[in-house]
CSV table of C-alpha atoms in Angstrom, one decimal:
chain,number,residue,atom,x,y,z
A,70,MET,CA,49.0,80.7,104.1
A,71,THR,CA,50.4,81.4,100.6
A,72,LEU,CA,47.7,79.5,98.9
A,73,GLY,CA,45.0,81.3,100.9
A,74,GLU,CA,46.7,84.7,100.1
A,75,LYS,CA,46.8,83.9,96.3
A,76,ILE,CA,43.1,83.0,96.3
A,77,GLU,CA,42.2,86.1,98.3
A,78,GLN,CA,44.3,88.3,95.9
A,79,ALA,CA,42.6,86.8,92.9
A,80,VAL,CA,39.2,87.7,94.4
A,81,THR,CA,40.1,91.1,95.8
A,82,GLY,CA,42.7,92.3,93.4
A,83,ARG,CA,45.1,93.1,96.3
A,84,PRO,CA,48.8,93.2,95.1
A,85,ASP,CA,51.6,91.2,96.8
A,86,SER,CA,53.1,92.6,100.0
A,87,HIS,CA,56.8,93.2,99.9
A,88,VAL,CA,57.0,94.4,103.5
A,89,PRO,CA,58.3,91.1,105.0
A,90,GLY,CA,61.1,90.9,102.4
A,91,ARG,CA,62.0,94.6,103.0
A,92,VAL,CA,62.2,93.9,106.8
A,93,LEU,CA,64.6,91.0,106.2
A,94,GLU,CA,66.7,93.0,103.8
A,95,ARG,CA,66.9,95.9,106.2
A,96,LEU,CA,67.9,93.7,109.1
A,97,ALA,CA,70.6,92.0,107.0
A,98,GLY,CA,71.8,95.2,105.4
A,99,ALA,CA,71.0,93.8,101.9
A,100,PRO,CA,69.7,95.7,98.9
A,101,GLU,CA,65.9,95.7,98.8
A,102,ARG,CA,64.0,93.3,96.5
A,103,PRO,CA,60.8,91.3,96.8
A,104,GLY,CA,60.9,88.3,99.2
A,105,GLY,CA,59.8,87.0,102.7
A,106,GLN,CA,61.0,86.1,106.1
A,107,ALA,CA,58.0,84.6,108.0
A,108,ALA,CA,58.8,80.9,107.4
A,109,VAL,CA,61.7,81.1,109.8
A,110,LEU,CA,59.4,81.8,112.7
A,111,GLY,CA,57.6,78.5,112.1
A,112,VAL,CA,60.6,76.8,113.8
A,113,LEU,CA,59.3,78.3,117.1
A,114,HIS,CA,56.0,76.5,116.7
A,115,SER,CA,58.0,73.2,116.3
A,116,VAL,CA,59.8,74.0,119.6
A,117,MET,CA,56.4,74.6,121.3
A,118,ALA,CA,55.0,71.3,120.0
A,119,GLN,CA,58.1,69.4,121.1
A,120,ALA,CA,57.8,70.9,124.6
A,121,GLY,CA,54.2,69.7,124.7
A,122,LEU,CA,52.4,72.9,123.8
A,123,ARG,CA,50.0,71.5,121.1
A,124,GLY,CA,46.6,71.9,119.7
A,125,PRO,CA,44.3,74.8,118.9
A,126,VAL,CA,45.2,76.8,122.0
A,127,ALA,CA,48.9,76.6,121.3
A,128,SER,CA,48.3,77.6,117.7
A,129,ALA,CA,46.3,80.6,118.9
A,130,LYS,CA,49.2,81.6,121.1
A,131,PHE,CA,51.6,81.2,118.2
A,132,ALA,CA,49.3,83.4,116.0
A,133,VAL,CA,49.8,86.2,118.6
A,134,VAL,CA,53.6,85.6,118.6
A,135,ARG,CA,53.6,85.7,114.8
A,136,LEU,CA,51.6,89.0,114.6
A,137,THR,CA,53.8,90.5,117.3
A,138,ASN,CA,57.0,89.5,115.6
A,139,ASP,CA,55.9,91.0,112.3
A,140,GLN,CA,54.9,94.2,113.9
A,141,ILE,CA,58.0,94.6,115.9
A,142,LEU,CA,60.3,94.0,112.9
A,143,GLU,CA,58.2,96.0,110.4
A,144,ASN,CA,57.9,99.0,112.7
A,145,ALA,CA,61.5,98.9,114.0
A,146,THR,CA,62.9,98.8,110.5
A,147,GLY,CA,60.5,101.4,109.1
A,148,ALA,CA,59.2,99.0,106.5
A,149,GLY,CA,55.7,99.0,107.9
A,150,ALA,CA,53.3,101.1,110.0
A,151,PRO,CA,51.4,100.3,113.2
A,152,PRO,CA,48.2,98.2,112.5
A,153,SER,CA,46.1,100.9,114.1
A,154,THR,CA,46.9,103.1,111.0
A,155,TRP,CA,45.9,100.5,108.5
A,156,PRO,CA,42.6,100.4,106.7
A,157,ARG,CA,40.3,97.9,108.5
A,158,LYS,CA,40.0,95.6,105.5
A,159,GLU,CA,43.8,95.3,105.2
A,160,LEU,CA,44.0,94.6,108.9
A,161,ALA,CA,41.4,91.9,108.7
A,162,VAL,CA,43.1,90.2,105.7
A,163,ASP,CA,46.4,90.2,107.5
A,164,LEU,CA,44.9,88.7,110.7
A,165,LEU,CA,43.2,86.0,108.6
A,166,HIS,CA,46.2,85.0,106.7
A,167,LYS,CA,48.5,84.9,109.7
A,168,THR,CA,45.9,82.9,111.7
A,169,VAL,CA,45.7,80.4,108.9
A,170,TYR,CA,49.5,80.2,108.9
A,171,ALA,CA,49.6,79.7,112.7
A,172,PHE,CA,47.0,76.8,112.6
A,173,ALA,CA,48.5,75.1,109.5
A,174,THR,CA,52.0,75.3,111.0
A,175,GLY,CA,50.5,74.0,114.3
A,176,ALA,CA,48.9,71.0,112.6
A,177,VAL,CA,52.2,70.0,111.0
A,178,ALA,CA,54.3,70.7,114.1
A,179,ASP,CA,51.9,68.8,116.3
A,180,ALA,CA,51.9,65.8,114.0
A,181,LEU,CA,55.7,65.7,113.9
A,182,ALA,CA,56.1,66.2,117.6
A,183,ALA,CA,53.5,63.5,118.5
A,184,ARG,CA,55.9,60.9,117.0
A,185,ASN,CA,58.2,61.6,119.9
A,186,GLY,CA,55.5,61.3,122.6
A,187,PRO,CA,53.7,63.8,124.8
A,188,GLY,CA,56.6,66.2,125.5
A,189,PRO,CA,57.9,67.3,128.9
A,190,GLY,CA,55.1,69.7,129.6
A,191,ARG,CA,52.4,67.0,129.0
A,192,ARG,CA,54.3,64.4,131.1
A,193,HIS,CA,54.5,66.9,133.9
A,194,ALA,CA,50.7,67.6,133.6
A,195,ALA,CA,50.0,63.9,133.6
A,196,ARG,CA,51.4,63.5,137.1
A,197,ARG,CA,48.4,65.3,138.6
A,198,PRO,CA,45.7,65.6,135.8
A,199,VAL,CA,43.5,68.0,137.7
A,200,ARG,CA,44.6,71.7,138.1
A,201,ARG,CA,46.4,71.9,141.5
A,202,THR,CA,49.0,73.9,143.2
A,203,GLY,CA,52.2,72.4,144.7
A,204,VAL,CA,53.0,70.0,141.8
A,205,GLY,CA,56.8,70.4,141.5
A,206,PRO,CA,58.9,69.9,138.4
A,207,LEU,CA,59.6,66.4,137.0
A,208,PRO,CA,62.9,64.8,138.1
A,209,ARG,CA,65.6,65.4,135.4
A,210,GLY,CA,65.4,61.8,134.1
A,211,GLU,CA,61.7,61.9,133.3
């Protein structure tokens, strides 16, 4: 995401955003200075992948979580404003960068999780591969 942002900023002339750093500083009660907090949320994508939520659909779900997280924190701390008040171009750039982040994080998380096998959710789904009702949870040992 950072590489994509730097390329986009070089082309568009858009300055760095200090909102993520301000959010973290306000939450921590620290003095404000430039920085960022979004990398911490990437851990959630790893948890998703370990549970068996992998691939493009899982990354799209994570993109929504990432955007929602940012908006909750930015608006709750007063460091940002609702996206409906942003210029459309800024909104499009934000959505693009956060979607790239979600899919790049997903590729890494999926690859790492795949080393441990399919994950509990995938093992459960493999019991009855066609969508059906009445498939109970896996026994604890599986």
